CSV table of C-alpha atoms in Angstrom, one decimal:
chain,number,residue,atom,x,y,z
A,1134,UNK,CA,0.0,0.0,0.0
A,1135,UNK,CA,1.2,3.6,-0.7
A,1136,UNK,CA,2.4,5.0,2.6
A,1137,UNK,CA,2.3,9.1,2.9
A,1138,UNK,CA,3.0,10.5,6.9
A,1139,UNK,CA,6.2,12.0,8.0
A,1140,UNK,CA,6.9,9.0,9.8
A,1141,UNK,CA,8.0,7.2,6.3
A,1142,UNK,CA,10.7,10.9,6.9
A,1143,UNK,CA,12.2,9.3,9.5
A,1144,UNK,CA,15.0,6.9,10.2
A,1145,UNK,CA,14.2,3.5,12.8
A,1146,UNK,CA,14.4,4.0,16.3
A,1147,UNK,CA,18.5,4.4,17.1
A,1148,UNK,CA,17.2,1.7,19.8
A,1149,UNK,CA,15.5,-0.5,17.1
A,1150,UNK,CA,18.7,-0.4,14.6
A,1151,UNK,CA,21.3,-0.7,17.5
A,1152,UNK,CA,19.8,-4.3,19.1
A,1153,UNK,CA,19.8,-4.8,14.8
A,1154,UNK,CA,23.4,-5.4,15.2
A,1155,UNK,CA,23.0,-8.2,17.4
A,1156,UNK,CA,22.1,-10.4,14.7
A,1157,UNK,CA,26.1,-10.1,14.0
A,1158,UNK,CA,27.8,-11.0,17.2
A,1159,UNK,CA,29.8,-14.0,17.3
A,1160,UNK,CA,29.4,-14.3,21.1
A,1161,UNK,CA,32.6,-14.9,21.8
A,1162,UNK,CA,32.0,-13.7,25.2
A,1163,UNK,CA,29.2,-12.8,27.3
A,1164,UNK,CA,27.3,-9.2,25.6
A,1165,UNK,CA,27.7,-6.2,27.7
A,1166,UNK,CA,24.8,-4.4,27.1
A,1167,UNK,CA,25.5,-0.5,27.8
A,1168,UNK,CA,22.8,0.4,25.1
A,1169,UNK,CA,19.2,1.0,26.5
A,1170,UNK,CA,18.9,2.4,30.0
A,1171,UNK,CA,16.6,-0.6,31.8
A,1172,UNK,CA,16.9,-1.5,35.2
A,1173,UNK,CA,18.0,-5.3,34.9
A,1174,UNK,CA,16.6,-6.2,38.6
A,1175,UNK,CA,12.5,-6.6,39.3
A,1176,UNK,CA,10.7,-4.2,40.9
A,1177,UNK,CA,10.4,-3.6,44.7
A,1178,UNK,CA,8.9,-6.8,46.4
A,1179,UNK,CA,6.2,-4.7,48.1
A,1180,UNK,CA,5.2,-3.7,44.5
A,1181,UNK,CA,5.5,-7.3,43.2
A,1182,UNK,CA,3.0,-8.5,46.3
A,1183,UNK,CA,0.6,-6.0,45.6
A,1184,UNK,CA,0.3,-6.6,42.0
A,1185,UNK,CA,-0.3,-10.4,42.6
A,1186,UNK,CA,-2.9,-9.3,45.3
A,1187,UNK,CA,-4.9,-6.7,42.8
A,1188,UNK,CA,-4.6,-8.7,39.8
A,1189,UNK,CA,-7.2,-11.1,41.1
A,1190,UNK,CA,-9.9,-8.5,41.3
A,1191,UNK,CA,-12.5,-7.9,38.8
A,1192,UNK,CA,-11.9,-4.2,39.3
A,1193,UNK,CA,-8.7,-4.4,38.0
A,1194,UNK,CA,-9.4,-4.6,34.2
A,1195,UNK,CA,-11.6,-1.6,34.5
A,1196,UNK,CA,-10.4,1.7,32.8
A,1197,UNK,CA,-9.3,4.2,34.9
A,1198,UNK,CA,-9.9,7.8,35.4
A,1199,UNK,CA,-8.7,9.7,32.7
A,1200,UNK,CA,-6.4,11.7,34.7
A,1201,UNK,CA,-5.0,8.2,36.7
A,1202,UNK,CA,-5.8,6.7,39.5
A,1203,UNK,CA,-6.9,9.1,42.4
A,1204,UNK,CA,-4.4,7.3,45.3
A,1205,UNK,CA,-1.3,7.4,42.7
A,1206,UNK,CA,-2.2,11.1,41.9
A,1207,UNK,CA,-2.2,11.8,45.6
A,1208,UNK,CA,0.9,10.0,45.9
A,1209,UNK,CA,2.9,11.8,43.1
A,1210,UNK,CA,1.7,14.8,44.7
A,1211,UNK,CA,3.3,13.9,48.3
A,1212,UNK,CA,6.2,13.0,47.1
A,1213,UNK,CA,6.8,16.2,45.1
A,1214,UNK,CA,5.9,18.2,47.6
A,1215,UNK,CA,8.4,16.2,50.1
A,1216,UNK,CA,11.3,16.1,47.3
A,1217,UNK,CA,10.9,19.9,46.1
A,1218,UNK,CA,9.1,21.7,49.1
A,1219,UNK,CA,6.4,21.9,46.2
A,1220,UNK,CA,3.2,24.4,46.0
A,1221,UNK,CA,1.4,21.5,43.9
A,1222,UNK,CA,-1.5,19.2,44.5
A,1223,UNK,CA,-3.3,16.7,42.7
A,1224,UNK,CA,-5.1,18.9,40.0
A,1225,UNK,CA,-1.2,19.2,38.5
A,1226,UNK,CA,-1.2,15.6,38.3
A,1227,UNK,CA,-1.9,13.6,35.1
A,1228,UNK,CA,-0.9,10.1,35.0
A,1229,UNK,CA,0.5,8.3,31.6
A,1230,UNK,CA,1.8,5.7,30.0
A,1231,UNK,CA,5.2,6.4,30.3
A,1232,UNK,CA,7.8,9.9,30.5
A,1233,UNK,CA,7.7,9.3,26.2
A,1234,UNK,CA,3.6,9.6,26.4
A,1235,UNK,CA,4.1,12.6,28.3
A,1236,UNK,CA,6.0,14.3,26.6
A,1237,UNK,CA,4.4,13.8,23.2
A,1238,UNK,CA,1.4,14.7,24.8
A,1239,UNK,CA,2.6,17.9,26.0
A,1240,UNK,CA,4.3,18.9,23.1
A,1241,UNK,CA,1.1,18.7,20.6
A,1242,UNK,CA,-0.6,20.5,23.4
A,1243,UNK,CA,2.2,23.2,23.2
A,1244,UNK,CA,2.7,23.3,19.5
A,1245,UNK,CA,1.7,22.6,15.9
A,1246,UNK,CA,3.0,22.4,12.6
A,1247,UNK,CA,5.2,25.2,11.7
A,1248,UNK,CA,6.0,25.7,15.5
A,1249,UNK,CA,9.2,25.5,17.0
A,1250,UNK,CA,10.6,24.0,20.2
A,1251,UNK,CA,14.0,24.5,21.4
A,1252,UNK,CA,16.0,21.1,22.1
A,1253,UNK,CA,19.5,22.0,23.9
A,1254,UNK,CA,22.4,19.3,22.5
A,1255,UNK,CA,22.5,16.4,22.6
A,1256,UNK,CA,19.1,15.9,22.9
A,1257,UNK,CA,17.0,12.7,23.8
A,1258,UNK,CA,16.2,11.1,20.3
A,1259,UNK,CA,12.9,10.6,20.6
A,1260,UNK,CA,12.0,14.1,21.4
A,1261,UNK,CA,13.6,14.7,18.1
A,1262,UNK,CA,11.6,12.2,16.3
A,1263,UNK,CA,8.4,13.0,17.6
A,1264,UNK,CA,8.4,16.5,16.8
A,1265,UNK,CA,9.7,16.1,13.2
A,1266,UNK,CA,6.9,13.7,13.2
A,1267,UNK,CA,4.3,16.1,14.1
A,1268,UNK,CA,6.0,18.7,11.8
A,1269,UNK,CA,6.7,20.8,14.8
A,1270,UNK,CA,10.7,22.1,14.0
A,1271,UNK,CA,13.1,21.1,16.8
A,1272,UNK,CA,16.0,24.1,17.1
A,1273,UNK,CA,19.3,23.1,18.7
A,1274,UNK,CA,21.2,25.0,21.2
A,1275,UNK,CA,24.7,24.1,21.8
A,1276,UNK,CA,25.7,23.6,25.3
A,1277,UNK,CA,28.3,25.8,27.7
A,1278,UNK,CA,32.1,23.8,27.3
A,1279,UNK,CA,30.8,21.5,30.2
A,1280,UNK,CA,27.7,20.7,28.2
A,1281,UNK,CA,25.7,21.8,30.6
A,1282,UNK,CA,22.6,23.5,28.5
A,1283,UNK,CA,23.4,27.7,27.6
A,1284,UNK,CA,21.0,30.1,28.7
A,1285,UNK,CA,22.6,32.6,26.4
A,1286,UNK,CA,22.3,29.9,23.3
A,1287,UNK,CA,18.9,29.5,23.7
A,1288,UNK,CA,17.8,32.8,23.9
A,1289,UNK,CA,19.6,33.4,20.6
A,1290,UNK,CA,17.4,30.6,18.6
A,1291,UNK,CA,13.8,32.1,20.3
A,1292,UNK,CA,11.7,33.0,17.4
A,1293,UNK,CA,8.0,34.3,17.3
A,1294,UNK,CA,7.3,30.4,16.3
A,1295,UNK,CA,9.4,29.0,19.8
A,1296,UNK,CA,6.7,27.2,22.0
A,1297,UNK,CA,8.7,25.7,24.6
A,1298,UNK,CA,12.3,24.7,25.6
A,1299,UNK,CA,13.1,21.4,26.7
A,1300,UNK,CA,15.7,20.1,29.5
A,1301,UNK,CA,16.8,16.8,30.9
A,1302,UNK,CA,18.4,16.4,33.5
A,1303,UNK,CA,20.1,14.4,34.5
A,1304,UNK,CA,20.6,14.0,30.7
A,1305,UNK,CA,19.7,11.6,28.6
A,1306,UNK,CA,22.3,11.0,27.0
A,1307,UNK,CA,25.0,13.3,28.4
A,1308,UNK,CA,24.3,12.5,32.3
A,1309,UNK,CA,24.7,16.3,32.9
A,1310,UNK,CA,22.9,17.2,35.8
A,1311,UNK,CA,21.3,20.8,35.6
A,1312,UNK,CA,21.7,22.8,38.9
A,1313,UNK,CA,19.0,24.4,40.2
A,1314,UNK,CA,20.1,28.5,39.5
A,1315,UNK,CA,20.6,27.2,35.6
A,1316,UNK,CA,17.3,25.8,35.9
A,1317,UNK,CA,15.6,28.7,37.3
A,1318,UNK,CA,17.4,31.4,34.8
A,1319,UNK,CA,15.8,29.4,32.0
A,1320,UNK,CA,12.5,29.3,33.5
A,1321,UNK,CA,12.7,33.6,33.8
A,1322,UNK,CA,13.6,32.9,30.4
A,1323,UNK,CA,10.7,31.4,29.1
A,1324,UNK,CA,8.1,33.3,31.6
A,1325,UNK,CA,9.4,36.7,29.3
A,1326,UNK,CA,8.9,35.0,26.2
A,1327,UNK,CA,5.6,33.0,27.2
A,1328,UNK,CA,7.1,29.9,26.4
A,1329,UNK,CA,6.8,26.9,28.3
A,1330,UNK,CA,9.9,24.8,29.9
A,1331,UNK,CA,9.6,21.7,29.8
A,1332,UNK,CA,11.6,19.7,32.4
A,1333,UNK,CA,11.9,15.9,31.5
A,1334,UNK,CA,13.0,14.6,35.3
A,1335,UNK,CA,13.3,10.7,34.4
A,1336,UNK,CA,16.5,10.0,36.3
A,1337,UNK,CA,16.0,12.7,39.3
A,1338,UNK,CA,16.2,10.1,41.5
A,1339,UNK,CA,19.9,9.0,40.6
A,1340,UNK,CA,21.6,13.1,41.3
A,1341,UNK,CA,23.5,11.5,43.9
A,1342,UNK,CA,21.4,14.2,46.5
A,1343,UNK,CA,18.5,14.3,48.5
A,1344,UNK,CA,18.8,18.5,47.7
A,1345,UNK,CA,15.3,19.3,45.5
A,1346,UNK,CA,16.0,18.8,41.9
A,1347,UNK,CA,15.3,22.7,41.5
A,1348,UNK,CA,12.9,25.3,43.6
A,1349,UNK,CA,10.7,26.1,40.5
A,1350,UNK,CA,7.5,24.9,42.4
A,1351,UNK,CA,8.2,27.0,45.1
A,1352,UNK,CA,6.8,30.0,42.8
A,1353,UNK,CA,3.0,29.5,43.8
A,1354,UNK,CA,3.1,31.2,39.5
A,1355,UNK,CA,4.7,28.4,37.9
A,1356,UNK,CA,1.8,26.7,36.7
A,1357,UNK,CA,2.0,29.7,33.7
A,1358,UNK,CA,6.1,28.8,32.4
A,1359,UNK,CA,7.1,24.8,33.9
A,1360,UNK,CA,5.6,21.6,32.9
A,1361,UNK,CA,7.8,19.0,34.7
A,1362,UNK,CA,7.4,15.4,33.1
A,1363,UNK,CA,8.4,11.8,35.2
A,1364,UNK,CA,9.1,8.6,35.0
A,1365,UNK,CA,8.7,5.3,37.2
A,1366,UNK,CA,10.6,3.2,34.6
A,1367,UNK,CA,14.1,3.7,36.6
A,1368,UNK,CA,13.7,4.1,40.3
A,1369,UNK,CA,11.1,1.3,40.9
A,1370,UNK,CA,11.6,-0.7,38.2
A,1371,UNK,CA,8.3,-0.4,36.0
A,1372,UNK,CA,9.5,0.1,32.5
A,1373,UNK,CA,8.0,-2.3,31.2
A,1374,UNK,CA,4.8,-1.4,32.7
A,1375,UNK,CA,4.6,2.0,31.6
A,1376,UNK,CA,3.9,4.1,33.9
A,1377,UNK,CA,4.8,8.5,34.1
A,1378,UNK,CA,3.8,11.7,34.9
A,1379,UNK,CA,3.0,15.1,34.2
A,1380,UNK,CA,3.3,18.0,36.3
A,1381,UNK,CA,1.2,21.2,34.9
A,1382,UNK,CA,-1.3,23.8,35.1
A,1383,UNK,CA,-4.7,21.8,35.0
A,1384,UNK,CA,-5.5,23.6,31.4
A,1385,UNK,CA,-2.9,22.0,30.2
A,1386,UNK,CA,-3.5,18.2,31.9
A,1387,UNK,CA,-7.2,19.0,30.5
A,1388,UNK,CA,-5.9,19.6,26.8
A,1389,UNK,CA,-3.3,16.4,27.5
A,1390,UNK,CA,-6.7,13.8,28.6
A,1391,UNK,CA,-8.4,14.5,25.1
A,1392,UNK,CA,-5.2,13.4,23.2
A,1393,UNK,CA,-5.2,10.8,26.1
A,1394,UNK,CA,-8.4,9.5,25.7
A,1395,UNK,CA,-7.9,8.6,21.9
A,1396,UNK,CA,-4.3,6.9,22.1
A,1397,UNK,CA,-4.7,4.8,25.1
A,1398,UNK,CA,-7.9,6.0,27.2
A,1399,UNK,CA,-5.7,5.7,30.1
A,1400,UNK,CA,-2.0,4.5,31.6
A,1401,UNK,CA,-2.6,0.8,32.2
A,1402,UNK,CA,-3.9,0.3,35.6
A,1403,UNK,CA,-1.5,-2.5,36.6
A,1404,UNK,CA,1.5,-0.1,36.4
A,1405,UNK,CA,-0.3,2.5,38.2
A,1406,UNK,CA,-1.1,0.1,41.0
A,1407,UNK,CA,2.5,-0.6,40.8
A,1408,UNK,CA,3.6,2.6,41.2
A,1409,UNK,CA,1.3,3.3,43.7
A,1410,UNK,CA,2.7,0.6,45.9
A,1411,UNK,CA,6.6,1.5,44.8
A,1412,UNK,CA,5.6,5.5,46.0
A,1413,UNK,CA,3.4,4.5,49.3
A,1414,UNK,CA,5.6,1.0,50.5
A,1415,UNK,CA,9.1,1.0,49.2
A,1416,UNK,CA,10.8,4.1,50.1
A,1417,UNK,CA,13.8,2.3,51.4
A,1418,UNK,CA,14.1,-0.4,48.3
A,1419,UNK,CA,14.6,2.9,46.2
A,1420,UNK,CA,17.0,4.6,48.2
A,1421,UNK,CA,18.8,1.6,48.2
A,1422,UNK,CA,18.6,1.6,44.4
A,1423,UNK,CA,19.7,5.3,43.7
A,1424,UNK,CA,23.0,4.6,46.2
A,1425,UNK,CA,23.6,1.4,43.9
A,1426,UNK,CA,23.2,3.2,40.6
A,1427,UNK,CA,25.8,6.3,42.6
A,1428,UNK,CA,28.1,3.6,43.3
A,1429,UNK,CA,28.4,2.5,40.1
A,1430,UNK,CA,28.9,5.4,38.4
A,1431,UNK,CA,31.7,6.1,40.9
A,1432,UNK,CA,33.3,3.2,39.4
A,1433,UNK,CA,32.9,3.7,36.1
A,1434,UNK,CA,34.2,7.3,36.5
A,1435,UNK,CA,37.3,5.7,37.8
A,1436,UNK,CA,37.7,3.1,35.0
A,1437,UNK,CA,37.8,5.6,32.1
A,1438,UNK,CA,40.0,8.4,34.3
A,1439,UNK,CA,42.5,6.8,32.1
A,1440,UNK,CA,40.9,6.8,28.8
A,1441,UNK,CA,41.2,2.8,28.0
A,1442,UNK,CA,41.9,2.4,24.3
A,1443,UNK,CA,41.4,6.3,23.8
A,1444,UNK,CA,38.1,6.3,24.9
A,1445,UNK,CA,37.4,9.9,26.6
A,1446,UNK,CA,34.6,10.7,29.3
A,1447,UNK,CA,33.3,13.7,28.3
A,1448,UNK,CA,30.3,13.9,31.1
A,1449,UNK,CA,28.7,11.3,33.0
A,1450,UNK,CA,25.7,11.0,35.8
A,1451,UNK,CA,22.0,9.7,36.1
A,1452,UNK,CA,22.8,6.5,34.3
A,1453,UNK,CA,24.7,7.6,31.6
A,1454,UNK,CA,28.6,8.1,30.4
A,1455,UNK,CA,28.8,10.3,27.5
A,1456,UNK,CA,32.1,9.4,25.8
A,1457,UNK,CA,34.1,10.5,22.9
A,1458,UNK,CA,35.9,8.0,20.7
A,1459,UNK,CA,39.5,8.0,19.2
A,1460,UNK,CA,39.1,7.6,15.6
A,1461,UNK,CA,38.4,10.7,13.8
A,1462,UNK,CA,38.5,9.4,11.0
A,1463,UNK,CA,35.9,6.7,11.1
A,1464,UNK,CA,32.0,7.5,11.1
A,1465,UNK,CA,30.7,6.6,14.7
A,1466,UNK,CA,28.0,3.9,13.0
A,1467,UNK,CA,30.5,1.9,12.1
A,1468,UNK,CA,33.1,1.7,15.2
A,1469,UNK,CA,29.6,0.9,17.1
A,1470,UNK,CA,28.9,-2.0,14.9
A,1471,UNK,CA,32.9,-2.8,15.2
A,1472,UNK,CA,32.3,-2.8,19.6
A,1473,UNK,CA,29.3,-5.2,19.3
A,1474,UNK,CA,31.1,-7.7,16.3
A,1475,UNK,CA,34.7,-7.8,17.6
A,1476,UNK,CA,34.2,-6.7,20.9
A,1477,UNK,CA,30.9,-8.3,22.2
A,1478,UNK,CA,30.0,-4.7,23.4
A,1479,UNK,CA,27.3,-2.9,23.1
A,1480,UNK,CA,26.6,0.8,23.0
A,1481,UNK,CA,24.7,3.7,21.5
A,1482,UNK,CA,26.2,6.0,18.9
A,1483,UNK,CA,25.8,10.0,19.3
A,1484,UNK,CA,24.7,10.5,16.1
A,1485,UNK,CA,21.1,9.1,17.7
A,1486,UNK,CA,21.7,12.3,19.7
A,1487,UNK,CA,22.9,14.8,17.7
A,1488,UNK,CA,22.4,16.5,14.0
A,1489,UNK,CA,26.0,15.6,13.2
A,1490,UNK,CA,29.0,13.4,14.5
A,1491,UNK,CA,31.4,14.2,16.7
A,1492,UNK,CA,32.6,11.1,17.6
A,1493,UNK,CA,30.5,10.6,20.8
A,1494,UNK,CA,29.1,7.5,22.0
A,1495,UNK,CA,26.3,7.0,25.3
A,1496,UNK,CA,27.2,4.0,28.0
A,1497,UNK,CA,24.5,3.1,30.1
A,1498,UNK,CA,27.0,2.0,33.4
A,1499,UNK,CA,23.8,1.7,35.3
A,1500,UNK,CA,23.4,-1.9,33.8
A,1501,UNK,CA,26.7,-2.9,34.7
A,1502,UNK,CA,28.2,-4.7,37.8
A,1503,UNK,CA,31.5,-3.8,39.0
A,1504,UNK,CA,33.4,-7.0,37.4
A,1505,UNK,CA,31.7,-6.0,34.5
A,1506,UNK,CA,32.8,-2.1,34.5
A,1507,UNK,CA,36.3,-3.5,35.0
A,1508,UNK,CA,35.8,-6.2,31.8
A,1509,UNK,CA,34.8,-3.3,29.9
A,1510,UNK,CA,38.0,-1.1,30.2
A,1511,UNK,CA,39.3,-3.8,28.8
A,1512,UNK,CA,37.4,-4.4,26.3
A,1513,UNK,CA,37.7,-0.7,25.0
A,1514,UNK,CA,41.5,-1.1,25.9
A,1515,UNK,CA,41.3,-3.6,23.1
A,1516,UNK,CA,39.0,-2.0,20.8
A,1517,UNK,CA,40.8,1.4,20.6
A,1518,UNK,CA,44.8,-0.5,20.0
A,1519,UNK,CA,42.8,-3.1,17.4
A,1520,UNK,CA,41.4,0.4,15.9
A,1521,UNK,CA,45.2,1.7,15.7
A,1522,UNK,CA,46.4,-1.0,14.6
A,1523,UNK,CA,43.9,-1.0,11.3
A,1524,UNK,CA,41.9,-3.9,12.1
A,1525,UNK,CA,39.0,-5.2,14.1
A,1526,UNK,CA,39.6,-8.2,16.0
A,1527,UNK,CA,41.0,-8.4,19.5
């Protein structure tokens, strides 16, 4: 059949095409898989009890509010209030299937075709996709030197057609963790333009500090500049259940449940049960988590302090290491596709993060033990003197 959307525009999912390569590995050794940022343990046991217990009642295949469960609303709201000393309640609260839903959600509330939203580099690839998709323009900002998002260089790309600005932190891919002065400055940056900033807060719970995130709901006014999206894929486990949040004046959540309503009526109701019980019961599991996933990155940090095979850290934190390769020469496609068939290693390329390449490559560490952060350095150790040498295989 003829096929004509601006999806048939667009490339696979990076995700979609980097598993691809798979189909190559030898399997020499075991895969270490730094590519997709999945917790690799269950969820909290409190969560897993109470999932058994509600998925025996007859209420539990029943839709659910629009706007999510009223307990898991409530409970969102608690916890923002405890984690950012929050002027919010529940009419903020809009419960979806998942950060991604949000924030597509949110952006074709914000903007149409012909609009603009400002993504600061690298950006999270699907954010890019979907607004290409929906023909909304996505502008880049270059970062400061420590690629932690410019104030300065997104004020210079606002046009009359800017809608919003996006941020992640900690980012996706760069781990850069936005403090919370930079975060305010752009949201009196957006309040004089009347844009929105949007605030994707996936990995927030993996900062390494119990400090608030950022004081922006403190301003009893920020309904009118922040929406602030979230995810329970990460701290309790539930990606796979699909399960988010957005944070944002109630006109907005109202525009959000009519787009809602015709994608997927509601968020399932087993993941919000789930995240009910991870938010009311199992404070301690993820507490625990968030020093594992600090740990880790401590580790990994000390691995590449001494660039194995080249390979530089540029940034790291949340879950991510944002690293640059050694070959200038040689498109980053292919050296990823050389790491997974010679190396049995697996990792994203930048160019699923960026309009161009410069040579950068995302590690999820979060998915690695510490043997396996140690098998790693050597892996790269091998890759980058194979890569000097001309050839491939270690």
């Amino acid at each position: 059949m003829r096929l004509h959307h601006r999806t048939t525009d667009q490339p696979d999912s990076p995700i979609t095409e980097t598993y691809a390569l798979l189909a190559d590995q030898p399997g020499r050794r075991p895969l270490l898989d730094l590519a997709q940022a999945a917790p690799q343990y269950p969820p909290p046991p409190e969560v897993v009890a109470h999932v058994a217990a509600v998925a025996g009642d007859p209420a539990s295949n029943r839709y659910v509010d629009l706007p999510g469960l009223p307990k898991l609303r409530e409970a969102v709201a608690d916890d923002l209030r405890r984690d950012y000393q929050a002027e919010l309640g529940v009419k903020h609260i809009q419960i979806t299937a998942g950060c991604n839903q949000a924030f597509c959600v949110v952006t074709s509330v914000l903007a149409g075709p012909g609009d603009e939203i400002i993504l600061p580099l690298p950006y999270f690839f699907n954010h890019d996709m979907w607004l290409r998709m929906q023909g909304i323009i996505p502008v880049y900002a270059e970062p400061a030197a420590d690629l932690v998002p410019s104030v300065a260089n997104a004020a210079a790309v606002i046009s009359p057609r800017t809608r919003a600005i996006v941020l992640v932190t900690p980012g996706n891919p760069s781990g850069v963790t936005i403090d919370p002065a930079t975060i305010a400055e752009f949201a009196r940056l957006a309040a004089r333009h009347r844009i929105a900033l949007i605030l994707d807060e996936t990995y927030r719970a993996f900062r390494g500090t119990d400090q608030p995130a950022h004081r922006l709901f403190a301003d009893p006014a920020w309904p009118a500049t922040v929406v602030s999206l979230h995810s329970f894929s990460k701290e309790l486990a539930l990606a796979g259940y699909r399960v988010g949040a957005i944070v944002a004046d109630p006109a907005v959540n109202r525009e959000a449940i009519k787009l809602l309503d015709c994608l997927a009526i509601c968020a399932p109701r087993i993941g919000q049960e789930a995240a009910w019980a991870g938010l009311r019961r199992a404070g301690a599991w993820r507490r625990d988590r968030a020093r594992e996933v600090a740990a880790r990155r401590q580790r990994f940090q000390a691995m590449m302090a001494s660039a194995p095979g080249g390979f530089e850290l540029v940034s790291s934190g949340g879950y991510f290491g944002w690293v640059r390769h050694p070959f200038p020469d040689r498109p980053t496609g292919e050296l990823v596709r050389d790491l997974v068939v010679e190396h049995d290693t697996l990792v994203m390329p930048g160019t699923a993060f960026l309009p161009d390449d410069r040579r950068m490559l995302r590690l999820s560490f979060a998915n690695l033990e510490a043997d396996a952060v140690d098998e790693l350095g050597r892996r790269l150790s091998r890759a980058g003197a194979a890569g000097r040498a001309g050839r491939g295989r270690d």
